[in-house]
PDB file of C-alpha atoms and ligand atoms in Angstrom:
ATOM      1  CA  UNK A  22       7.580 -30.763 -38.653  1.00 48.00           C
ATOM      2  CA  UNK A  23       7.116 -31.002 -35.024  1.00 53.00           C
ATOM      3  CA  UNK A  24       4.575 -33.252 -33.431  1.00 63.00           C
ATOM      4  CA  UNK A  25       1.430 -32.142 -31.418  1.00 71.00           C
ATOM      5  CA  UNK A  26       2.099 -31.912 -28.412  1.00 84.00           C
ATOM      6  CA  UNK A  27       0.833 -34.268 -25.229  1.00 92.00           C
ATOM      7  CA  UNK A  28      -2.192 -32.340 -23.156  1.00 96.00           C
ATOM      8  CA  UNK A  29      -3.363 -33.644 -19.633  1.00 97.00           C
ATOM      9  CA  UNK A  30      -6.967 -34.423 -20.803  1.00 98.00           C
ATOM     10  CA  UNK A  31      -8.239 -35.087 -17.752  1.00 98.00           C
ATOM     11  CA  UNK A  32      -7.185 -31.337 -16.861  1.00 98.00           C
ATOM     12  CA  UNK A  33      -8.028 -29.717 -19.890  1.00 98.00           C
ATOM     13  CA  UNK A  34     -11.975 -31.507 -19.526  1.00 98.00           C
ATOM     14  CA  UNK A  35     -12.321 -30.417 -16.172  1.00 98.00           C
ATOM     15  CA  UNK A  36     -11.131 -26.689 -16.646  1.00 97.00           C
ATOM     16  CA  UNK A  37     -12.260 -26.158 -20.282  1.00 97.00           C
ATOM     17  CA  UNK A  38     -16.138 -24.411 -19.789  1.00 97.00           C
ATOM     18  CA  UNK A  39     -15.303 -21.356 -21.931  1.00 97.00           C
ATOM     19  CA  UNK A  40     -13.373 -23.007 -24.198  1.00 98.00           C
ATOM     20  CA  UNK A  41     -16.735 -25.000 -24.715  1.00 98.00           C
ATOM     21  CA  UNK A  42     -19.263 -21.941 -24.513  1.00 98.00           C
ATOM     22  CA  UNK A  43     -16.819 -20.235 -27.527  1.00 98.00           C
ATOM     23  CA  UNK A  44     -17.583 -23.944 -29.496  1.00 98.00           C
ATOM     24  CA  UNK A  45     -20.951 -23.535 -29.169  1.00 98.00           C
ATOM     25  CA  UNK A  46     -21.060 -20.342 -30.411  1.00 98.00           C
ATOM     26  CA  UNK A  47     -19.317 -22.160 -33.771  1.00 98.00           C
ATOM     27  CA  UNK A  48     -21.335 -24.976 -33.640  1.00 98.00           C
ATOM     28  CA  UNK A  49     -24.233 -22.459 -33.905  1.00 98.00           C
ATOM     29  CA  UNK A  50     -22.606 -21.460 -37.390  1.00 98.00           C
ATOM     30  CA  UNK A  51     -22.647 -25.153 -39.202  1.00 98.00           C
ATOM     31  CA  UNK A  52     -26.285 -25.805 -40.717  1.00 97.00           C
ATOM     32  CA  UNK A  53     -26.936 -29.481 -40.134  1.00 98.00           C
ATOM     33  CA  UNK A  54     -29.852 -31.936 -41.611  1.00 98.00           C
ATOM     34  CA  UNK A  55     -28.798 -34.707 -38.884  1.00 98.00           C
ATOM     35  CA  UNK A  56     -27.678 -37.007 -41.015  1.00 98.00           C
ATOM     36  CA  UNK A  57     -24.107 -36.097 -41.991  1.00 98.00           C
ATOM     37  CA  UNK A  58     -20.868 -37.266 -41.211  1.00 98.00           C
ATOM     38  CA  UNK A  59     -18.585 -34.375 -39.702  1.00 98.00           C
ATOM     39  CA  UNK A  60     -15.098 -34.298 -38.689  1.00 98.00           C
ATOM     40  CA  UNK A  61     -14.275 -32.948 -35.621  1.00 99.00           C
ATOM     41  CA  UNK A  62     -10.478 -31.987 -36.145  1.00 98.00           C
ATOM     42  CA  UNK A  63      -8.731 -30.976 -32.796  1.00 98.00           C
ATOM     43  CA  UNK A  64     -11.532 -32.962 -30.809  1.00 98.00           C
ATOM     44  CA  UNK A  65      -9.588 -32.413 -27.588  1.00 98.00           C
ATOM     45  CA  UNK A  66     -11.521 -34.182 -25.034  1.00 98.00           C
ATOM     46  CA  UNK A  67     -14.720 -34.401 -26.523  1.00 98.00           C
ATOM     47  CA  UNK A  68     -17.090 -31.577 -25.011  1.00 98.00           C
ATOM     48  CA  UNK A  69     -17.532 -29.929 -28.438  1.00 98.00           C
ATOM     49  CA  UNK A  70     -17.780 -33.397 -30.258  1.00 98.00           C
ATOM     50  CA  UNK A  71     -20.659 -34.254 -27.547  1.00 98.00           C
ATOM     51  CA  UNK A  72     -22.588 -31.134 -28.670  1.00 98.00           C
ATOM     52  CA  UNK A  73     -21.603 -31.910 -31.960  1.00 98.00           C
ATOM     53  CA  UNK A  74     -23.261 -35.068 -32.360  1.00 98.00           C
ATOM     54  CA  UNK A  75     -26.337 -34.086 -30.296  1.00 98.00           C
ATOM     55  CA  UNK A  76     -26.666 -32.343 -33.514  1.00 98.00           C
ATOM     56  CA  UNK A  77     -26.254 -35.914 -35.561  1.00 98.00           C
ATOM     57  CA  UNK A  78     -29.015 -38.209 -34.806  1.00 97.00           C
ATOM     58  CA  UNK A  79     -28.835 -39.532 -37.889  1.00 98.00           C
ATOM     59  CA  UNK A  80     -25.117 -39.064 -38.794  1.00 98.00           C
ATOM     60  CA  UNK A  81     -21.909 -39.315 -37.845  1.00 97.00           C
ATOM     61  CA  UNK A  82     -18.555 -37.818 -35.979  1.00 98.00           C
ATOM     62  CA  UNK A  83     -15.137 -38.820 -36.656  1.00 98.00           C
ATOM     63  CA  UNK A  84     -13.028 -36.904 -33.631  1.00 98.00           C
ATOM     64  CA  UNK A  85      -9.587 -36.713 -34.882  1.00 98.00           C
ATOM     65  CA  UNK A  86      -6.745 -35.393 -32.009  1.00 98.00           C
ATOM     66  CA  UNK A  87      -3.225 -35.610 -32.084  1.00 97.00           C
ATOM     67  CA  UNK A  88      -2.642 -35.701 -27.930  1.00 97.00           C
ATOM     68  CA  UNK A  89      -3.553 -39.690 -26.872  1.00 97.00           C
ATOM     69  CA  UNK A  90      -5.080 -38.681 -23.563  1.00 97.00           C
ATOM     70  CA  UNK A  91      -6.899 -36.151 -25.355  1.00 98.00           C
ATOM     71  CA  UNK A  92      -8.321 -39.140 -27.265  1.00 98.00           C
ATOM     72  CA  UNK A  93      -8.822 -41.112 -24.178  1.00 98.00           C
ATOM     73  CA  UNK A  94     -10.715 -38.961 -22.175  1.00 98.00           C
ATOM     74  CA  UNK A  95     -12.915 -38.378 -25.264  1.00 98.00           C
ATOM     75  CA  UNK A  96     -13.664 -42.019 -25.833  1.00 98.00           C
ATOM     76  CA  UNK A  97     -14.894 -41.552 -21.680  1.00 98.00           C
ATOM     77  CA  UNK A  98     -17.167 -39.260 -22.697  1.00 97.00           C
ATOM     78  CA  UNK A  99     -18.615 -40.392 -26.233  1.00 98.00           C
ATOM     79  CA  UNK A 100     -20.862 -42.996 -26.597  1.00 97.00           C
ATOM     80  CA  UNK A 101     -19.335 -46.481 -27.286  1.00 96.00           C
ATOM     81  CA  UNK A 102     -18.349 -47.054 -31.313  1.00 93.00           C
ATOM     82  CA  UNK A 103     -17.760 -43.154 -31.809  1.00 97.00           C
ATOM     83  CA  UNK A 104     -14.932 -43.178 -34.111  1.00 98.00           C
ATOM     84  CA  UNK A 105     -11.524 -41.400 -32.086  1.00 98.00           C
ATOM     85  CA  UNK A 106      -8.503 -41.187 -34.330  1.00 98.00           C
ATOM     86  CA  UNK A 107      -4.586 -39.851 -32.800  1.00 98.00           C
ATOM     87  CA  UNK A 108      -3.276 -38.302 -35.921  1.00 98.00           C
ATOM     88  CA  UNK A 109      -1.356 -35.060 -36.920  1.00 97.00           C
ATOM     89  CA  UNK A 110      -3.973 -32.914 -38.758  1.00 98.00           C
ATOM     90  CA  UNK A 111      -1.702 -32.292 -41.348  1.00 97.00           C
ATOM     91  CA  UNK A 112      -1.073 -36.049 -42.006  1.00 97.00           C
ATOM     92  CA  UNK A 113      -4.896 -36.982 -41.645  1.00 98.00           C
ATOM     93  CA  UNK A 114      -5.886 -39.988 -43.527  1.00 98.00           C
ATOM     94  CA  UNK A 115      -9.311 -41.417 -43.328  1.00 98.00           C
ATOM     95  CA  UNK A 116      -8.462 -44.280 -45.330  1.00 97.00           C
ATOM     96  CA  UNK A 117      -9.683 -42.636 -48.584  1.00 96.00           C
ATOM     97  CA  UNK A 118     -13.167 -41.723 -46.878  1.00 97.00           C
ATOM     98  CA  UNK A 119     -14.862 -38.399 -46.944  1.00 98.00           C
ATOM     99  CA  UNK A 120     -16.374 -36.384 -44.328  1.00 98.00           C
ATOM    100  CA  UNK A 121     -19.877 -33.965 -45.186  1.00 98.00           C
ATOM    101  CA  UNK A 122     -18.342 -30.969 -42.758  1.00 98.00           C
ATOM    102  CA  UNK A 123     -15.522 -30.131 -40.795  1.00 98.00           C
ATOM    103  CA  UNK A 124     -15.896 -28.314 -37.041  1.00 99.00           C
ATOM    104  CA  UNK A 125     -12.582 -27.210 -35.363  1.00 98.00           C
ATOM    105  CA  UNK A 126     -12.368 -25.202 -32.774  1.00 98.00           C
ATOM    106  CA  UNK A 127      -9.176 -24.082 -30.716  1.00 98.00           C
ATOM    107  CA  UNK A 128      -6.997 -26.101 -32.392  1.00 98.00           C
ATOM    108  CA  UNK A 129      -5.545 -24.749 -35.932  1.00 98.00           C
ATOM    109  CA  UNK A 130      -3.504 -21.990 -33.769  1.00 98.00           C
ATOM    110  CA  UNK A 131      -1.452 -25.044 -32.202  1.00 96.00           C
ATOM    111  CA  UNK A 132      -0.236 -25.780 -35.903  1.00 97.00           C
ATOM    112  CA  UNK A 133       2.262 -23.863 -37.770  1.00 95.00           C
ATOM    113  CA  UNK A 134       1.851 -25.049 -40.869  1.00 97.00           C
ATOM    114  CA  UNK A 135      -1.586 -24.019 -42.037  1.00 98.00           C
ATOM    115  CA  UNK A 136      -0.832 -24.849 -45.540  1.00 98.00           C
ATOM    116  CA  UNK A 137      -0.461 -28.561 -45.164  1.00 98.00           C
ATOM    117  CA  UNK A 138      -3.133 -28.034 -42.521  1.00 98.00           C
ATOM    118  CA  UNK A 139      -5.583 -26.584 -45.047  1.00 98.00           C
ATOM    119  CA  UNK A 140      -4.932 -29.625 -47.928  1.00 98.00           C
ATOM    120  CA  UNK A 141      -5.398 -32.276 -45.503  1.00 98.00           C
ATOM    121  CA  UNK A 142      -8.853 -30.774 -44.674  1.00 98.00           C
ATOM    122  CA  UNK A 143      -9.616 -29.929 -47.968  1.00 98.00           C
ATOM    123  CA  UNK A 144      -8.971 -33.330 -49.122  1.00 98.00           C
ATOM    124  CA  UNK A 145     -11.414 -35.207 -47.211  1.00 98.00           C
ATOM    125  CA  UNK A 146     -14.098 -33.040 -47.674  1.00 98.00           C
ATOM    126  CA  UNK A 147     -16.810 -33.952 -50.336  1.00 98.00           C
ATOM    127  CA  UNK A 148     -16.566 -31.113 -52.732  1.00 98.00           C
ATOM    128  CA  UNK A 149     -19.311 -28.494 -51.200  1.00 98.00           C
ATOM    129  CA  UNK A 150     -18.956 -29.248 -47.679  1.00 98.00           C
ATOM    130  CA  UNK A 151     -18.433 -26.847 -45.376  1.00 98.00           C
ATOM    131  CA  UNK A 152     -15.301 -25.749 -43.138  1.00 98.00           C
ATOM    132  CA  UNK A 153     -16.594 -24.037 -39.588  1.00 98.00           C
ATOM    133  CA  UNK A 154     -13.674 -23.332 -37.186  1.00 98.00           C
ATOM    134  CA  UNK A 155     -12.128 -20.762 -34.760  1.00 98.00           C
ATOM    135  CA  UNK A 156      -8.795 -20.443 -33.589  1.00 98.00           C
ATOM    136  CA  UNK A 157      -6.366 -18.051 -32.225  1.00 98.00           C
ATOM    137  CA  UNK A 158      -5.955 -15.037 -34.876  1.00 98.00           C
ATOM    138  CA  UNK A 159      -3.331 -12.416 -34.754  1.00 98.00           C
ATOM    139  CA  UNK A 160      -2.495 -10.701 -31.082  1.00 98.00           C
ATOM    140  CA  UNK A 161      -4.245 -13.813 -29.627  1.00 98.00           C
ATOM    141  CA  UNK A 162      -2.784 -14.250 -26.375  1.00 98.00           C
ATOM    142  CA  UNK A 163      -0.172 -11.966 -26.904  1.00 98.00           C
ATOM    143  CA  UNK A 164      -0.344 -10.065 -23.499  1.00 97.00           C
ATOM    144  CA  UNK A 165       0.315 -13.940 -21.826  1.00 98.00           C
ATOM    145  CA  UNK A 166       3.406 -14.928 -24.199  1.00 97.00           C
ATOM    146  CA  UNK A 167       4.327 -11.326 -23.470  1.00 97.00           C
ATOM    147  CA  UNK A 168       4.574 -11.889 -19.530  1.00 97.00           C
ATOM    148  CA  UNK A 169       5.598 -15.698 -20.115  1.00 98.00           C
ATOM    149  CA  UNK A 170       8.639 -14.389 -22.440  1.00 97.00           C
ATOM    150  CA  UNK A 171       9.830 -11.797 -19.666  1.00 97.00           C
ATOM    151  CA  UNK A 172       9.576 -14.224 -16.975  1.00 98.00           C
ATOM    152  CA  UNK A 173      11.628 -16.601 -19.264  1.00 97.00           C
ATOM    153  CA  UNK A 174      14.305 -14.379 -18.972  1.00 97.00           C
ATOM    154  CA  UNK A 175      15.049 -14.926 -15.562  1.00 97.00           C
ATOM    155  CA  UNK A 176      17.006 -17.498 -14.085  1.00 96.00           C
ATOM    156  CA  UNK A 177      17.073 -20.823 -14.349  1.00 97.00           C
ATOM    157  CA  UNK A 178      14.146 -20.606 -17.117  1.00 98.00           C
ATOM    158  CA  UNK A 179      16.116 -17.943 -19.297  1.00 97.00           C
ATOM    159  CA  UNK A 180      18.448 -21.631 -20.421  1.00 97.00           C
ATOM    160  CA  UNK A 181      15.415 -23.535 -21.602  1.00 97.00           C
ATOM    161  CA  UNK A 182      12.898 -20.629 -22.851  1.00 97.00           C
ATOM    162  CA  UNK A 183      15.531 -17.690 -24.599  1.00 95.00           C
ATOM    163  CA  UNK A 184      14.852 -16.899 -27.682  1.00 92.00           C
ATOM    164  CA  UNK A 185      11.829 -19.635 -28.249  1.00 94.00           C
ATOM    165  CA  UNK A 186       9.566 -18.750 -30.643  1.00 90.00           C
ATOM    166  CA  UNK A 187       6.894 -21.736 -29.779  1.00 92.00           C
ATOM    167  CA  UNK A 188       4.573 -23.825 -31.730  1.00 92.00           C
ATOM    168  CA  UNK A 189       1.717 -21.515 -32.421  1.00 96.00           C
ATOM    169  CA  UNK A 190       0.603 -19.874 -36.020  1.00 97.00           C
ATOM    170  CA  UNK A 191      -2.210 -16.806 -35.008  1.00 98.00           C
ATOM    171  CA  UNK A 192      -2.802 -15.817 -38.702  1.00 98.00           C
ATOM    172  CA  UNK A 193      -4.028 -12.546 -39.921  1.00 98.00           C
ATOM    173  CA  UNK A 194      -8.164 -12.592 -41.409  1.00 98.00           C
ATOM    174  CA  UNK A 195      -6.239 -11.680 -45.356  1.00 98.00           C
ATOM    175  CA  UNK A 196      -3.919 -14.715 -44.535  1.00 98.00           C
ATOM    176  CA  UNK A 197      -5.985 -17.220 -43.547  1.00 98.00           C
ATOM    177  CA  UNK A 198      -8.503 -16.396 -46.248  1.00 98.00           C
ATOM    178  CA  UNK A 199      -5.624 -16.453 -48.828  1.00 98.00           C
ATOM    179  CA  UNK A 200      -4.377 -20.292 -47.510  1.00 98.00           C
ATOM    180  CA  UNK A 201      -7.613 -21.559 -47.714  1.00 98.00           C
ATOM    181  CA  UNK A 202      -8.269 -20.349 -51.496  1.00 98.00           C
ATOM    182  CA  UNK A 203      -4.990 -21.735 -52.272  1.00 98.00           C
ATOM    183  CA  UNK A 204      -6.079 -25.651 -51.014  1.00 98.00           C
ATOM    184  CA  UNK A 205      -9.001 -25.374 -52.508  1.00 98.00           C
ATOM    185  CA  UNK A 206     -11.576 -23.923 -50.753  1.00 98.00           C
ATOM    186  CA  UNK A 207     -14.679 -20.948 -52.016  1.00 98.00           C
ATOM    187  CA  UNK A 208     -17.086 -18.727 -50.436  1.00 98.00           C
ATOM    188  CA  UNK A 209     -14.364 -18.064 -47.666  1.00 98.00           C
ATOM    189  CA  UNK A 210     -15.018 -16.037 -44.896  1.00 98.00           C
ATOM    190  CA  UNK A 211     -12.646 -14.756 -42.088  1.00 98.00           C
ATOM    191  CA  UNK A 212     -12.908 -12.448 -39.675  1.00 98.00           C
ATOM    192  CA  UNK A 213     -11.739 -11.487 -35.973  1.00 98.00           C
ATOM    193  CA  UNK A 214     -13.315 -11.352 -32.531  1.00 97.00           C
ATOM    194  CA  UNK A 215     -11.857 -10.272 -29.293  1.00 98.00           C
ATOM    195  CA  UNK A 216     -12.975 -12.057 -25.918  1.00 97.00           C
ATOM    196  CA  UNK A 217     -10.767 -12.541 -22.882  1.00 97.00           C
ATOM    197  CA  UNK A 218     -11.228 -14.808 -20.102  1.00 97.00           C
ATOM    198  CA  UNK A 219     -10.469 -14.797 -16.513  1.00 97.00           C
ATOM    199  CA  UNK A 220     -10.493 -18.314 -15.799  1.00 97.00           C
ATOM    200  CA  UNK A 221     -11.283 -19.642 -12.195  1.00 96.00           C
ATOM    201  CA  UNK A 222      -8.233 -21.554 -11.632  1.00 96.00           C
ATOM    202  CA  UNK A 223      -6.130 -19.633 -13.476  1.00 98.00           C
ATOM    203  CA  UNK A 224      -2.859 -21.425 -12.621  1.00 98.00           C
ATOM    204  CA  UNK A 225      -4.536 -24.803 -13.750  1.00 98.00           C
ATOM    205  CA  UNK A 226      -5.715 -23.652 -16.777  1.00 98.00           C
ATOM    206  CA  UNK A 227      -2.548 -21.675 -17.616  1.00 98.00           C
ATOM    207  CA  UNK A 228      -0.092 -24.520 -17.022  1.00 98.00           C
ATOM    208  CA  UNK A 229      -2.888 -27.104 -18.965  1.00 97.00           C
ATOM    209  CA  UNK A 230      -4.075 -25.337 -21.698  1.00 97.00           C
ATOM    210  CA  UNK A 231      -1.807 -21.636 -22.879  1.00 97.00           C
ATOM    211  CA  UNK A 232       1.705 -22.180 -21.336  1.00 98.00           C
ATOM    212  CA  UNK A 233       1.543 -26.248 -22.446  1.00 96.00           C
ATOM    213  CA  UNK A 234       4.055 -25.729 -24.658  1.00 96.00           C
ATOM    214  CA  UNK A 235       6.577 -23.380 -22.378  1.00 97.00           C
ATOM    215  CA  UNK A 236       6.302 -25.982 -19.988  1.00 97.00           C
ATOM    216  CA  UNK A 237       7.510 -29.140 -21.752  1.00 96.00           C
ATOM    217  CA  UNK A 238      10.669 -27.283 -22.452  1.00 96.00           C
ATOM    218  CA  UNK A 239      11.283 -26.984 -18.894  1.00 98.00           C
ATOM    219  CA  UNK A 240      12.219 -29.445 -16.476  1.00 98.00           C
ATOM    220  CA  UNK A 241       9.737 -30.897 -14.158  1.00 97.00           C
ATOM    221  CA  UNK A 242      10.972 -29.146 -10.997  1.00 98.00           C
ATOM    222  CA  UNK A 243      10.115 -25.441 -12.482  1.00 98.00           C
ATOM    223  CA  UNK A 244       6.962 -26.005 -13.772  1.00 98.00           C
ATOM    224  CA  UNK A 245       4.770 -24.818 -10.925  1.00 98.00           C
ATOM    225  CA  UNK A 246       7.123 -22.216 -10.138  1.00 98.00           C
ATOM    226  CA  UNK A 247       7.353 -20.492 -14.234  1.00 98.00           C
ATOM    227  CA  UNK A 248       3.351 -21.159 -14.123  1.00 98.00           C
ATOM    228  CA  UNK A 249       3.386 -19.178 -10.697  1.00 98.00           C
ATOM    229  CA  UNK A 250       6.028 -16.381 -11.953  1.00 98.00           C
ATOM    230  CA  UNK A 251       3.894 -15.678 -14.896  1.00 98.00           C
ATOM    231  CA  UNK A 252       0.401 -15.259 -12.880  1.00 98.00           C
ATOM    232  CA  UNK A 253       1.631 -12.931 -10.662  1.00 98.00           C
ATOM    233  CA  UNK A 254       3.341 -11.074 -13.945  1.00 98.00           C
ATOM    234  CA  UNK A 255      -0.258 -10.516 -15.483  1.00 98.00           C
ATOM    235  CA  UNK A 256      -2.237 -10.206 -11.992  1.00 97.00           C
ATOM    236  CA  UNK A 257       0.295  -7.389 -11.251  1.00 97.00           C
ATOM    237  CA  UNK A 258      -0.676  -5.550 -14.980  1.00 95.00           C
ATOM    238  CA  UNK A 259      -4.389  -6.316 -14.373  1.00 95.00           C
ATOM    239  CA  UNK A 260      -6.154  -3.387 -12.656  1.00 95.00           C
ATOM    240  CA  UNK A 261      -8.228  -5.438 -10.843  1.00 95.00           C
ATOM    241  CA  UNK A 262      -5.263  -8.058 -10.237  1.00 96.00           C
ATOM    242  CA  UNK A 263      -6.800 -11.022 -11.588  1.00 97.00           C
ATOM    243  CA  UNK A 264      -5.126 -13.167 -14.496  1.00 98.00           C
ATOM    244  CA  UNK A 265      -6.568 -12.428 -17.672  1.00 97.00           C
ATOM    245  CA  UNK A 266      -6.146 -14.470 -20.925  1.00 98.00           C
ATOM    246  CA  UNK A 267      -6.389 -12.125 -23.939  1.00 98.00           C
ATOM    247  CA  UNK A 268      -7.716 -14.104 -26.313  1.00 98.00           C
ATOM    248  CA  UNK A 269      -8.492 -12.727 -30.216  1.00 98.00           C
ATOM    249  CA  UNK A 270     -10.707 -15.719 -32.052  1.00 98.00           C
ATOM    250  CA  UNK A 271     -10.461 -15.867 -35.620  1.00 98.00           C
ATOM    251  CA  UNK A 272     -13.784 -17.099 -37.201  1.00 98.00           C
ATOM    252  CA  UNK A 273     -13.122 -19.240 -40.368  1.00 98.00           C
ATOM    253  CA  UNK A 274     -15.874 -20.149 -42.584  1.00 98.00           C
ATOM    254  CA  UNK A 275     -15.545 -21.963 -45.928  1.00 98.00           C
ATOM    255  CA  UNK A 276     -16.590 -24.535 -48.756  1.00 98.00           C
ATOM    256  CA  UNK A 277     -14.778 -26.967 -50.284  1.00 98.00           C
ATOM    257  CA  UNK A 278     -14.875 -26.088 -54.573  1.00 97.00           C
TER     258      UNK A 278
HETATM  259  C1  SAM B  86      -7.416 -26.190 -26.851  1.00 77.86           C
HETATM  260  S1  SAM B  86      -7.635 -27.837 -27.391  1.00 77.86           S
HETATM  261  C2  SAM B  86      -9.242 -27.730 -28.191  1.00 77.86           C
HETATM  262  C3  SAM B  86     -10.050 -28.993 -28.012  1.00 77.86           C
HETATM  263  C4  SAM B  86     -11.510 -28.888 -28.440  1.00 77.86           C
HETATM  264  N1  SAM B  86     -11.631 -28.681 -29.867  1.00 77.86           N
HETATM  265  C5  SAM B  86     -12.213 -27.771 -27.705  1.00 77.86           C
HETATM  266  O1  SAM B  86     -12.653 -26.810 -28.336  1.00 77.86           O
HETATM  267  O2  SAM B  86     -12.308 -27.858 -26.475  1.00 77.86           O
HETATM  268  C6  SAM B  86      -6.544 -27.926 -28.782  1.00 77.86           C
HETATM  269  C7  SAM B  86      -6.437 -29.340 -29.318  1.00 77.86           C
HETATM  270  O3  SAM B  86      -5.728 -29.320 -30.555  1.00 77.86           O
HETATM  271  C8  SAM B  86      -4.995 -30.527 -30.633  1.00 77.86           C
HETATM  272  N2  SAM B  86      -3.923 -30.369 -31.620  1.00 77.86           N
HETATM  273  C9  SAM B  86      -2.940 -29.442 -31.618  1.00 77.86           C
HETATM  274  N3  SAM B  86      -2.138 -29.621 -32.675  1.00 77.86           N
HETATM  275  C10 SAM B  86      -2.627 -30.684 -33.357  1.00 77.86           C
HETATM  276  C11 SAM B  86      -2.231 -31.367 -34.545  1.00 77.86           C
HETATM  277  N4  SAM B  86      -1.160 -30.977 -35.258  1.00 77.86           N
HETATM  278  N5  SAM B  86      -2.972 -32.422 -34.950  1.00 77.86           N
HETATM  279  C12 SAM B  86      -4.045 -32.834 -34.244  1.00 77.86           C
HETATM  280  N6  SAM B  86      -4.477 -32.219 -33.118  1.00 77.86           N
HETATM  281  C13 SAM B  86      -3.767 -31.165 -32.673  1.00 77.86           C
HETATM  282  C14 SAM B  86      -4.483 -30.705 -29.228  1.00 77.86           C
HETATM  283  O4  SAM B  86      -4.029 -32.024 -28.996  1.00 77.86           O
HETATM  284  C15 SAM B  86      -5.682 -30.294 -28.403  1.00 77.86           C
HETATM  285  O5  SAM B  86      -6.495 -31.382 -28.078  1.00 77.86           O
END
């Protein structure tokens, strides 16, 4: 299995408004008395997990990221003695504690195996607690990894990027439900939703947050140039040349049996 990747957190914080305003929206989905303790898996740097615990003033959040300046940012932002874990979601271990809910958002689409992704979270729920997340779902970003595939092609990226298939799992509604009846979860509900983005600083937030991964198989010296190349690829397709991120959300609701 390969291991999350490393994220510029400070980046990722600064650039990462709709990222947040698509979190609230799933925050909006979890029912809370105030006095639970909820996971936060794929915390990031803590802008969700702030709104999240806003929502806690009598419980708990246990932010759990597997990117270390992720986690340091985060613990910027919290208040002092929120707990901050760097673990692999599919390795999480509480230490044999359990969690009332689990929020994720934007993260399970960075993990391939959604299996093992599915048990861990499973496992530290209390039976009856609730799973609210979005990720990427099928054709998510496809028109980017599209335009970041044919610019990989070309010389000198075509040696590091041929033939890579990346990192990233964007499961099907039927799929995902099917997973997370097999770990152990009821009452599942999946379903799609299509909103792209035209970020401000589109370079920023394409070489931070959706061509991460491209970039750390390149070396150093291309990075600005591939993260260039594939801007003006999709500002050249976009009728109103401005880089657009096509992003499909799947919405993932579920209880643990
Ligand atoms: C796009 S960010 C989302 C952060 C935050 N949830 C938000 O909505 O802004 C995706 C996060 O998933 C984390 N991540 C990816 N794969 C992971 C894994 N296997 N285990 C733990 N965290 C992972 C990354 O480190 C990153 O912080």
């Amino acid at each position: 299995m390969s291991p999350a990747r490393e994220w510029d957190g400070r980046s990722y914080d600064r650039i990462s408004d709709f990222m947040e305003q698509l979190g609230r929206e799933v925050l909006d989905r979890l029912a809370l008395a105030g006095d639970e303790t909820v996971l936060d898996a794929g915390c990031g740097s803590g802008r969700v997990t702030e709104l999240l615990l806003a929502r806690l003033p009598r419980g708990r959040v246990i932010g759990v990221d597997g990117s270390a300046d992720m986690i340091a940012v985060a613990a910027e932002r919290l208040p002092a003695g929120t707990e901050l874990l760097v673990q692999d979601l599919t390795e999480l271990d509480l230490g044999g504690r359990t969690v009332d809910a689990v929020l994720s958002t934007a993260t399970f689409h960075w993990i391939a195996d959604h299996d093992a992704l599915f048990a861990a979270l499973r496992r530290v729920l209390e039976p009856g607690g609730r799973l609210v997340a979005q990720c990427g779902g099928v054709g998510n970003v496809a028109g980017v990894h599209e335009a970041a595939a044919a610019v990989g092609e070309r010389d000198p990226y075509a040696a590091h990027l041929r033939g890579w298939q990346g990192p990233w799992h964007f499961s099907t509604p039927e799929d995902a439900e099917r997973r997370l009846r097999a770990a152990g979860f009821t009452d599942v509900r999946t379903s799609l939703l299509t909103r792209p983005a035209r970020p401000p600083e589109p370079l920023e937030y394409l070489r931070t947050i959706v061509l991460g991964s491209h970039l750390e198989r390149l070396p150093a010296d291309l990075h600005e140039a591939y993260v260039r190349d594939v801007a003006d690829v999709l500002a050249a397709r976009d009728p109103e040349g401005v880089v657009t991120i096509d992003y499909v959300r799947l919405n993932l609701d579920a209880t643990a049996a």
